[in-house]
Amino acid sequence: MKINQRIKMLSPSSTLAITARAKELKAQGADIVNFAAGEPDFNTPVYIQEAGIEAIRNGQTRYTPSVGTVDLRKQIALKFKRDNNIDYDVNQLAVSCGAKHSLYCAIQVLADEGDEVLIPSPFWVSYPEMVKLAGATPKYIQTTADRDFKITPDQLEKAITDKTRILILNSPSNPTGSVYGKNELEKIAEICVAKDIMVISDEIYEKLIYDVSEYISIASLNKEIYDRTITVNGVSKAYAMTGWRIGYAGGPKLAMDYLKNFQDHTTSNPSSISQAAALKALQSPEDEIMLMRDEFKSRRDLMMTLLDDIHISYVRPQGAFYMFCDLSFLGDSNKTAQAILNDVNVALIPGDGFGAPGYVRLSFATSKERIREGIKRISSWISRR
Ligand code: PMP
Ligand code: GLU
């Protein structure tokens, strides 16, 4: 059988594979501590569930425009204005089947054969694969723990060649939890404008920030960078709605027109029912969302204390729900993660898929009781070696 060359280049998603393996072992009765999870462990808030049920009952069960209902896009426009100070018109917005899908569409629309796409490393596992699927080449900018895993203006300038077309930014970052401040983004924006580089800004963890007082979206900084940015967000992480599959993107009208055409011929609309639930999520007061955020913060603090106690180093995550830990003293992180899962039933994700061998990602989207138990097991596993 002949398989398409681009598809043949794809590797499986390590995050999805290990999360699935952990769930499978748990279903078989194993007492797994799941530090692999890339999703909130909370259920979708009841008022959002009800909106989905109501949508089914009142007949919102047909096709919608391929980029989402006008009502939902109007609400997303309000959200971008309210939370991010970005002005997007309804026809500059597209709702997709999860932020992953929004990112995929944005990359397909912007990246061409032969183009280079800059990706700060460590990176979320799917960016390079999406870039390769578009026929473009991922180019990594290696960040370091002593700079909180953030790129510097100097690094960005040096990485740009005459083939560079796009920079993918992810703040808060999966897997490192780092968050870019206003000054840092201003410098990045200045370079991208000067070199005429597009930015795809993945803001899916926007609501989950801990030590930072204000979240800044790069597109809000000035008109020049606004014209060169596609901003991606969604309801998965903030509203505990990963299974509903709703993400969205806003950007320059020209790019968004093509993105609409792309969705017209590929997926059509994301689920009408999920769109109704997402509308409710974005319309409602955020008290429950902030309670989940506070719980994540308190779990992060607990995990940091427990890791400090056993002398495992990490960079303090300012957002998202991951701790990116340096376990290079244990050798190959794939083997370490496999052994920890086999020997003490703790699932974590090796750093290799994020471009950071030697590291592992521990998710704190699990209860404090499980966090204590998991770190205890890891500690005893390390001391028995
Ligand atoms: N970006 C990042 C950095 C993520 O971690 C995720 C989680 N899978 C996504 C995008 C995609 O989110 P969604 O579930 O909305 O597709
Ligand atoms: N974003 C999550 C993670 O990184 C979910 C899994 C995925 O979509 O890759 O674990």
CSV table of C-alpha atoms and ligand atoms in Angstrom, one decimal:
chain,number,residue,atom,x,y,z
A,1,MET,CA,0.0,0.0,0.0
A,2,LYS,CA,1.3,3.4,-0.9
A,3,ILE,CA,0.9,6.0,1.9
A,4,ASN,CA,1.1,9.8,1.4
A,5,GLN,CA,4.7,11.1,2.0
A,6,ARG,CA,3.6,13.8,4.4
A,7,ILE,CA,1.4,11.5,6.4
A,8,LYS,CA,4.2,9.0,6.6
A,9,MET,CA,6.4,11.6,8.4
A,10,LEU,CA,3.9,11.9,11.3
A,11,SER,CA,4.8,10.4,14.6
A,12,PRO,CA,2.1,9.5,17.1
A,13,SER,CA,1.2,12.1,19.7
A,14,SER,CA,3.1,11.2,22.9
A,15,THR,CA,0.7,13.1,25.1
A,16,LEU,CA,-2.3,11.4,23.7
A,17,ALA,CA,-0.6,7.9,23.6
A,18,ILE,CA,0.5,8.0,27.3
A,19,THR,CA,-2.7,9.5,28.5
A,20,ALA,CA,-4.6,6.7,26.7
A,21,ARG,CA,-2.3,4.1,28.2
A,22,ALA,CA,-2.8,5.4,31.7
A,23,LYS,CA,-6.6,5.4,31.2
A,24,GLU,CA,-6.4,1.8,29.9
A,25,LEU,CA,-4.4,0.6,32.9
A,26,LYS,CA,-6.8,2.3,35.2
A,27,ALA,CA,-9.7,0.7,33.6
A,28,GLN,CA,-8.0,-2.7,34.1
A,29,GLY,CA,-7.9,-1.9,37.8
A,30,ALA,CA,-4.4,-0.6,38.3
A,31,ASP,CA,-4.0,2.1,40.9
A,32,ILE,CA,-2.5,4.7,38.5
A,33,VAL,CA,-1.5,8.2,39.5
A,34,ASN,CA,-2.1,10.1,36.4
A,35,PHE,CA,0.4,13.0,35.9
A,36,ALA,CA,0.1,12.6,32.2
A,37,ALA,CA,-3.3,14.3,31.8
A,38,GLY,CA,-3.5,17.3,29.4
A,39,GLU,CA,-7.0,18.2,30.5
A,40,PRO,CA,-8.7,19.5,33.6
A,41,ASP,CA,-10.0,16.7,35.9
A,42,PHE,CA,-13.1,18.7,36.6
A,43,ASN,CA,-16.5,18.1,35.0
A,44,THR,CA,-17.9,20.8,32.7
A,45,PRO,CA,-19.8,23.2,34.9
A,46,VAL,CA,-23.5,22.3,35.2
A,47,TYR,CA,-24.9,25.5,33.7
A,48,ILE,CA,-22.8,24.7,30.5
A,49,GLN,CA,-23.9,21.1,30.4
A,50,GLU,CA,-27.5,22.3,30.6
A,51,ALA,CA,-27.0,24.6,27.6
A,52,GLY,CA,-25.8,21.6,25.6
A,53,ILE,CA,-28.9,19.5,26.6
A,54,GLU,CA,-31.2,22.4,25.9
A,55,ALA,CA,-29.6,22.8,22.4
A,56,ILE,CA,-30.4,19.2,21.6
A,57,ARG,CA,-34.0,19.5,22.9
A,58,ASN,CA,-34.8,22.8,21.0
A,59,GLY,CA,-33.5,21.5,17.7
A,60,GLN,CA,-30.1,23.1,17.4
A,61,THR,CA,-29.1,19.9,15.7
A,62,ARG,CA,-28.5,21.0,12.1
A,63,TYR,CA,-25.5,22.4,10.2
A,64,THR,CA,-24.4,25.8,11.2
A,65,PRO,CA,-22.1,28.1,9.1
A,66,SER,CA,-18.9,26.2,8.7
A,67,VAL,CA,-17.0,28.7,10.9
A,68,GLY,CA,-19.7,28.7,13.6
A,69,THR,CA,-23.0,30.4,14.4
A,70,VAL,CA,-23.2,34.2,14.2
A,71,ASP,CA,-24.3,34.3,17.9
A,72,LEU,CA,-21.2,32.4,19.0
A,73,ARG,CA,-18.9,34.5,16.9
A,74,LYS,CA,-20.5,37.7,18.2
A,75,GLN,CA,-19.8,36.4,21.7
A,76,ILE,CA,-16.2,35.5,20.8
A,77,ALA,CA,-15.8,39.1,19.5
A,78,LEU,CA,-17.0,40.4,22.8
A,79,LYS,CA,-14.7,38.1,24.7
A,80,PHE,CA,-11.6,39.2,22.6
A,81,LYS,CA,-12.5,42.9,23.3
A,82,ARG,CA,-13.3,42.3,27.0
A,83,ASP,CA,-10.4,40.0,28.0
A,84,ASN,CA,-7.7,40.8,25.4
A,85,ASN,CA,-8.5,44.3,24.1
A,86,ILE,CA,-8.5,43.0,20.5
A,87,ASP,CA,-11.1,44.1,18.0
A,88,TYR,CA,-12.3,41.3,15.7
A,89,ASP,CA,-15.3,41.6,13.5
A,90,VAL,CA,-17.6,38.6,13.3
A,91,ASN,CA,-16.2,37.9,9.8
A,92,GLN,CA,-12.7,37.8,11.1
A,93,LEU,CA,-13.5,34.8,13.4
A,94,ALA,CA,-13.8,31.1,12.9
A,95,VAL,CA,-14.9,28.5,15.3
A,96,SER,CA,-13.3,25.1,14.8
A,97,CYS,CA,-13.3,21.6,16.4
A,98,GLY,CA,-10.9,22.5,19.2
A,99,ALA,CA,-8.0,24.8,19.4
A,100,LYS,CA,-5.9,22.0,17.9
A,101,HIS,CA,-8.1,22.3,14.8
A,102,SER,CA,-7.9,26.1,14.8
A,103,LEU,CA,-4.1,25.9,14.9
A,104,TYR,CA,-4.0,23.3,12.1
A,105,CYS,CA,-6.2,25.4,9.9
A,106,ALA,CA,-4.2,28.6,10.6
A,107,ILE,CA,-1.0,26.8,9.7
A,108,GLN,CA,-2.5,25.3,6.5
A,109,VAL,CA,-3.6,28.8,5.5
A,110,LEU,CA,-0.3,30.6,6.2
A,111,ALA,CA,2.5,28.1,5.6
A,112,ASP,CA,3.7,27.1,2.2
A,113,GLU,CA,6.1,24.6,0.7
A,114,GLY,CA,9.6,25.7,1.5
A,115,ASP,CA,8.6,28.1,4.2
A,116,GLU,CA,10.3,28.1,7.6
A,117,VAL,CA,8.2,28.2,10.8
A,118,LEU,CA,9.8,29.2,14.0
A,119,ILE,CA,8.9,27.2,17.1
A,120,PRO,CA,10.3,28.0,20.5
A,121,SER,CA,11.5,24.8,22.1
A,122,PRO,CA,10.3,23.1,24.4
A,123,PHE,CA,7.1,23.1,22.3
A,124,TRP,CA,3.7,21.5,22.4
A,125,VAL,CA,4.0,18.2,20.6
A,126,SER,CA,1.6,18.9,17.7
A,127,TYR,CA,3.2,22.2,16.2
A,128,PRO,CA,6.0,20.6,14.3
A,129,GLU,CA,3.7,17.9,12.8
A,130,MET,CA,1.2,20.5,11.7
A,131,VAL,CA,3.9,22.5,10.0
A,132,LYS,CA,5.3,19.4,8.2
A,133,LEU,CA,1.8,18.6,7.0
A,134,ALA,CA,1.7,22.0,5.3
A,135,GLY,CA,4.9,21.2,3.5
A,136,ALA,CA,6.8,23.8,5.5
A,137,THR,CA,9.9,23.2,7.8
A,138,PRO,CA,9.9,23.7,11.6
A,139,LYS,CA,12.9,25.6,12.9
A,140,TYR,CA,13.4,25.5,16.6
A,141,ILE,CA,14.6,28.3,18.9
A,142,GLN,CA,16.1,26.6,21.9
A,143,THR,CA,15.1,28.2,25.2
A,144,THR,CA,16.7,27.5,28.5
A,145,ALA,CA,15.6,27.0,32.1
A,146,ASP,CA,17.6,29.9,33.3
A,147,ARG,CA,15.6,32.2,31.1
A,148,ASP,CA,12.3,30.6,32.1
A,149,PHE,CA,12.1,28.8,28.8
A,150,LYS,CA,11.4,32.0,26.9
A,151,ILE,CA,12.9,33.3,23.7
A,152,THR,CA,15.0,36.5,23.7
A,153,PRO,CA,14.7,39.1,21.0
A,154,ASP,CA,18.3,38.3,20.1
A,155,GLN,CA,17.6,34.6,19.6
A,156,LEU,CA,14.5,35.5,17.5
A,157,GLU,CA,16.5,37.8,15.2
A,158,LYS,CA,19.3,35.2,14.7
A,159,ALA,CA,16.7,32.5,13.8
A,160,ILE,CA,15.1,34.5,11.0
A,161,THR,CA,16.2,33.7,7.5
A,162,ASP,CA,14.7,34.8,4.2
A,163,LYS,CA,12.5,31.7,4.3
A,164,THR,CA,10.9,32.5,7.7
A,165,ARG,CA,7.2,33.2,7.4
A,166,ILE,CA,5.7,32.4,10.8
A,167,LEU,CA,6.4,32.4,14.5
A,168,ILE,CA,4.3,30.1,16.8
A,169,LEU,CA,3.9,31.6,20.3
A,170,ASN,CA,2.3,29.7,23.1
A,171,SER,CA,1.8,31.7,26.3
A,172,PRO,CA,1.1,30.2,28.9
A,173,SER,CA,3.2,27.4,27.5
A,174,ASN,CA,2.6,23.7,27.4
A,175,PRO,CA,4.8,22.1,28.6
A,176,THR,CA,6.8,24.7,30.6
A,177,GLY,CA,4.1,27.0,32.0
A,178,SER,CA,6.0,30.1,31.1
A,179,VAL,CA,4.1,33.3,30.4
A,180,TYR,CA,5.4,36.2,28.3
A,181,GLY,CA,5.0,39.7,29.8
A,182,LYS,CA,4.2,42.9,27.9
A,183,ASN,CA,7.7,44.1,27.4
A,184,GLU,CA,8.9,40.8,26.1
A,185,LEU,CA,5.9,40.6,23.7
A,186,GLU,CA,6.6,44.2,22.5
A,187,LYS,CA,10.1,43.3,21.5
A,188,ILE,CA,9.0,40.1,19.7
A,189,ALA,CA,6.3,42.1,17.9
A,190,GLU,CA,8.7,44.7,16.8
A,191,ILE,CA,11.0,42.1,15.2
A,192,CYS,CA,8.1,40.3,13.5
A,193,VAL,CA,6.7,43.5,12.1
A,194,ALA,CA,10.2,44.6,10.9
A,195,LYS,CA,10.8,41.3,9.2
A,196,ASP,CA,7.2,40.9,8.1
A,197,ILE,CA,6.6,37.6,9.9
A,198,MET,CA,3.2,36.3,10.8
A,199,VAL,CA,2.5,35.2,14.4
A,200,ILE,CA,0.2,32.4,15.4
A,201,SER,CA,-0.5,33.0,19.1
A,202,ASP,CA,-1.8,29.9,20.9
A,203,GLU,CA,-3.6,31.4,24.0
A,204,ILE,CA,-5.5,28.3,25.1
A,205,TYR,CA,-4.2,28.5,28.7
A,206,GLU,CA,-5.0,32.2,29.0
A,207,LYS,CA,-7.3,31.8,32.0
A,208,LEU,CA,-4.9,29.6,33.9
A,209,ILE,CA,-2.3,32.1,35.1
A,210,TYR,CA,-1.0,32.2,38.6
A,211,ASP,CA,1.6,34.8,39.5
A,212,VAL,CA,0.9,37.1,36.7
A,213,SER,CA,-1.5,40.0,37.3
A,214,GLU,CA,-2.4,40.7,33.6
A,215,TYR,CA,-2.6,38.5,30.6
A,216,ILE,CA,-1.3,40.1,27.4
A,217,SER,CA,-2.2,39.0,23.8
A,218,ILE,CA,0.4,40.0,21.3
A,219,ALA,CA,-2.3,41.1,18.8
A,220,SER,CA,-3.4,43.8,21.2
A,221,LEU,CA,-0.1,45.7,21.2
A,222,ASN,CA,-0.4,47.7,18.0
A,223,LYS,CA,-2.0,47.8,14.6
A,224,GLU,CA,1.1,46.4,12.7
A,225,ILE,CA,1.3,43.2,14.8
A,226,TYR,CA,-2.5,42.9,14.9
A,227,ASP,CA,-2.4,42.7,11.1
A,228,ARG,CA,0.1,39.9,11.2
A,229,THR,CA,-1.4,37.7,14.0
A,230,ILE,CA,-3.8,34.9,14.1
A,231,THR,CA,-4.9,34.5,17.8
A,232,VAL,CA,-6.1,31.0,18.8
A,233,ASN,CA,-8.1,30.2,21.9
A,234,GLY,CA,-10.9,27.9,22.9
A,235,VAL,CA,-13.0,26.6,25.7
A,236,SER,CA,-11.3,23.3,26.4
A,237,LYS,CA,-9.0,24.1,29.3
A,238,ALA,CA,-10.6,27.1,31.0
A,239,TYR,CA,-14.1,25.7,31.1
A,240,ALA,CA,-13.2,22.0,31.5
A,241,MET,CA,-14.7,21.3,28.1
A,242,THR,CA,-12.0,19.2,26.3
A,243,GLY,CA,-14.5,16.6,25.0
A,244,TRP,CA,-16.8,19.2,23.5
A,245,ARG,CA,-14.2,20.2,20.8
A,246,ILE,CA,-14.6,23.9,20.4
A,247,GLY,CA,-11.7,26.2,19.6
A,248,TYR,CA,-11.6,29.5,17.7
A,249,ALA,CA,-9.3,31.8,15.9
A,250,GLY,CA,-9.3,35.5,15.0
A,251,GLY,CA,-7.1,37.3,12.5
A,252,PRO,CA,-6.8,39.4,9.4
A,253,LYS,CA,-9.8,39.2,7.2
A,254,LEU,CA,-7.9,37.9,4.2
A,255,ALA,CA,-6.4,34.9,6.1
A,256,MET,CA,-9.8,34.2,7.8
A,257,ASP,CA,-11.6,34.2,4.5
A,258,TYR,CA,-9.3,31.4,3.3
A,259,LEU,CA,-9.6,29.6,6.6
A,260,LYS,CA,-13.3,29.6,6.1
A,261,ASN,CA,-12.9,28.1,2.6
A,262,PHE,CA,-10.7,25.5,4.1
A,263,GLN,CA,-13.2,24.5,6.8
A,264,ASP,CA,-16.0,24.6,4.2
A,265,HIS,CA,-14.3,21.8,2.3
A,266,THR,CA,-12.9,19.8,5.2
A,267,THR,CA,-14.8,19.6,8.4
A,268,SER,CA,-17.8,22.0,7.9
A,269,ASN,CA,-19.1,23.3,11.3
A,270,PRO,CA,-18.0,22.0,14.7
A,271,SER,CA,-20.9,20.3,16.6
A,272,SER,CA,-23.9,22.7,16.8
A,273,ILE,CA,-24.6,21.4,20.3
A,274,SER,CA,-21.1,22.1,21.5
A,275,GLN,CA,-21.3,25.6,20.0
A,276,ALA,CA,-24.4,26.3,22.1
A,277,ALA,CA,-22.6,25.1,25.2
A,278,ALA,CA,-19.5,27.2,24.3
A,279,LEU,CA,-21.8,30.3,23.9
A,280,LYS,CA,-23.1,29.7,27.4
A,281,ALA,CA,-19.6,29.3,28.7
A,282,LEU,CA,-18.4,32.6,27.2
A,283,GLN,CA,-21.6,34.5,28.2
A,284,SER,CA,-21.6,33.6,31.9
A,285,PRO,CA,-19.9,35.1,34.9
A,286,GLU,CA,-16.6,33.4,35.6
A,287,ASP,CA,-16.9,32.6,39.3
A,288,GLU,CA,-16.8,28.8,38.8
A,289,ILE,CA,-13.9,29.1,36.3
A,290,MET,CA,-11.9,31.2,38.8
A,291,LEU,CA,-12.5,28.5,41.5
A,292,MET,CA,-11.0,25.9,39.2
A,293,ARG,CA,-8.1,28.3,38.5
A,294,ASP,CA,-7.5,28.8,42.2
A,295,GLU,CA,-7.5,25.0,42.8
A,296,PHE,CA,-4.9,24.6,40.0
A,297,LYS,CA,-2.8,27.2,41.7
A,298,SER,CA,-3.0,25.6,45.0
A,299,ARG,CA,-2.1,22.2,43.5
A,300,ARG,CA,0.8,23.8,41.7
A,301,ASP,CA,2.1,25.2,45.0
A,302,LEU,CA,1.8,21.8,46.6
A,303,MET,CA,3.6,20.0,43.8
A,304,MET,CA,6.4,22.6,43.9
A,305,THR,CA,6.9,22.1,47.6
A,306,LEU,CA,6.9,18.3,47.3
A,307,LEU,CA,9.4,18.4,44.4
A,308,ASP,CA,11.6,20.8,46.3
A,309,ASP,CA,11.6,18.3,49.2
A,310,ILE,CA,13.0,15.6,46.9
A,311,HIS,CA,15.4,18.0,45.1
A,312,ILE,CA,13.9,17.8,41.7
A,313,SER,CA,14.4,20.9,39.7
A,314,TYR,CA,11.8,22.7,37.6
A,315,VAL,CA,11.0,26.2,36.4
A,316,ARG,CA,8.1,27.7,38.4
A,317,PRO,CA,5.2,27.5,36.1
A,318,GLN,CA,3.3,30.8,35.9
A,319,GLY,CA,0.4,29.3,33.9
A,320,ALA,CA,-1.2,26.1,32.5
A,321,PHE,CA,-1.2,23.0,34.6
A,322,TYR,CA,2.2,21.4,34.0
A,323,MET,CA,5.5,21.2,35.9
A,324,PHE,CA,8.4,20.6,33.5
A,325,CYS,CA,11.1,18.8,35.5
A,326,ASP,CA,14.7,18.1,34.8
A,327,LEU,CA,15.3,14.4,35.4
A,328,SER,CA,18.4,14.2,33.2
A,329,PHE,CA,20.3,12.8,36.1
A,330,LEU,CA,18.3,9.6,35.5
A,331,GLY,CA,19.4,9.3,31.9
A,332,ASP,CA,16.9,8.7,29.0
A,333,SER,CA,13.6,10.2,29.9
A,334,ASN,CA,11.6,7.8,27.7
A,335,LYS,CA,13.0,4.9,29.6
A,336,THR,CA,12.6,6.7,33.0
A,337,ALA,CA,8.9,7.5,32.2
A,338,GLN,CA,8.3,3.9,31.1
A,339,ALA,CA,10.0,2.5,34.2
A,340,ILE,CA,8.1,4.8,36.6
A,341,LEU,CA,4.8,3.7,35.0
A,342,ASN,CA,5.7,0.0,35.1
A,343,ASP,CA,7.2,0.0,38.6
A,344,VAL,CA,5.1,2.4,40.6
A,345,ASN,CA,2.1,3.2,38.4
A,346,VAL,CA,2.7,6.9,37.9
A,347,ALA,CA,2.1,8.2,34.4
A,348,LEU,CA,4.1,11.2,33.2
A,349,ILE,CA,5.2,12.4,29.8
A,350,PRO,CA,8.8,12.2,28.7
A,351,GLY,CA,10.2,15.5,27.4
A,352,ASP,CA,11.4,14.1,24.1
A,353,GLY,CA,8.1,14.8,22.3
A,354,PHE,CA,8.4,18.4,23.5
A,355,GLY,CA,11.9,18.7,22.1
A,356,ALA,CA,13.5,18.4,25.6
A,357,PRO,CA,15.0,15.0,26.2
A,358,GLY,CA,16.0,14.5,29.9
A,359,TYR,CA,12.9,16.4,31.1
A,360,VAL,CA,9.5,15.0,32.0
A,361,ARG,CA,6.1,16.8,32.2
A,362,LEU,CA,4.0,16.3,35.3
A,363,SER,CA,0.4,17.5,35.1
A,364,PHE,CA,-1.2,18.8,38.2
A,365,ALA,CA,-4.7,18.4,36.8
A,366,THR,CA,-5.3,15.8,39.5
A,367,SER,CA,-6.3,16.0,43.2
A,368,LYS,CA,-3.9,17.0,46.0
A,369,GLU,CA,-4.3,13.5,47.5
A,370,ARG,CA,-3.1,12.0,44.2
A,371,ILE,CA,-0.3,14.6,43.9
A,372,ARG,CA,1.0,13.6,47.3
A,373,GLU,CA,0.7,9.9,46.5
A,374,GLY,CA,2.4,10.3,43.1
A,375,ILE,CA,5.4,12.3,44.3
A,376,LYS,CA,5.8,9.8,47.1
A,377,ARG,CA,6.0,7.0,44.7
A,378,ILE,CA,8.4,8.8,42.4
A,379,SER,CA,10.6,9.7,45.3
A,380,SER,CA,10.8,6.1,46.5
A,381,TRP,CA,11.4,4.9,43.0
A,382,ILE,CA,14.4,7.3,42.6
A,383,SER,CA,15.8,6.3,46.0
A,384,ARG,CA,15.6,2.6,45.2
A,385,ARG,CA,17.7,3.0,42.0
B,1,PMP,N1,-2.6,24.2,22.3
B,1,PMP,C1,-2.0,23.7,23.4
B,1,PMP,C2,-0.7,24.3,23.9
B,1,PMP,C3,-2.5,22.6,24.1
B,1,PMP,O1,-1.9,22.1,25.2
B,1,PMP,C4,-3.7,22.0,23.6
B,1,PMP,C5,-4.3,20.8,24.4
B,1,PMP,N2,-4.5,19.7,23.6
B,1,PMP,C6,-4.3,22.6,22.5
B,1,PMP,C7,-3.7,23.7,21.9
B,1,PMP,C8,-5.6,22.1,21.9
B,1,PMP,O2,-6.7,22.2,22.6
B,1,PMP,P1,-8.1,21.7,22.2
B,1,PMP,O3,-8.4,20.6,23.1
B,1,PMP,O4,-9.0,22.8,22.3
B,1,PMP,O5,-8.0,21.2,20.8
B,2,GLU,N1,-2.9,19.4,25.3
B,2,GLU,C1,-3.0,18.2,26.0
B,2,GLU,C2,-1.6,17.7,26.3
B,2,GLU,O1,-0.6,18.3,25.9
B,2,GLU,C3,-3.9,17.2,25.4
B,2,GLU,C4,-3.3,16.2,24.5
B,2,GLU,C5,-3.1,16.7,23.2
B,2,GLU,O2,-4.0,17.1,22.5
B,2,GLU,O3,-1.9,16.6,22.8
B,2,GLU,O4,-1.4,16.7,27.0
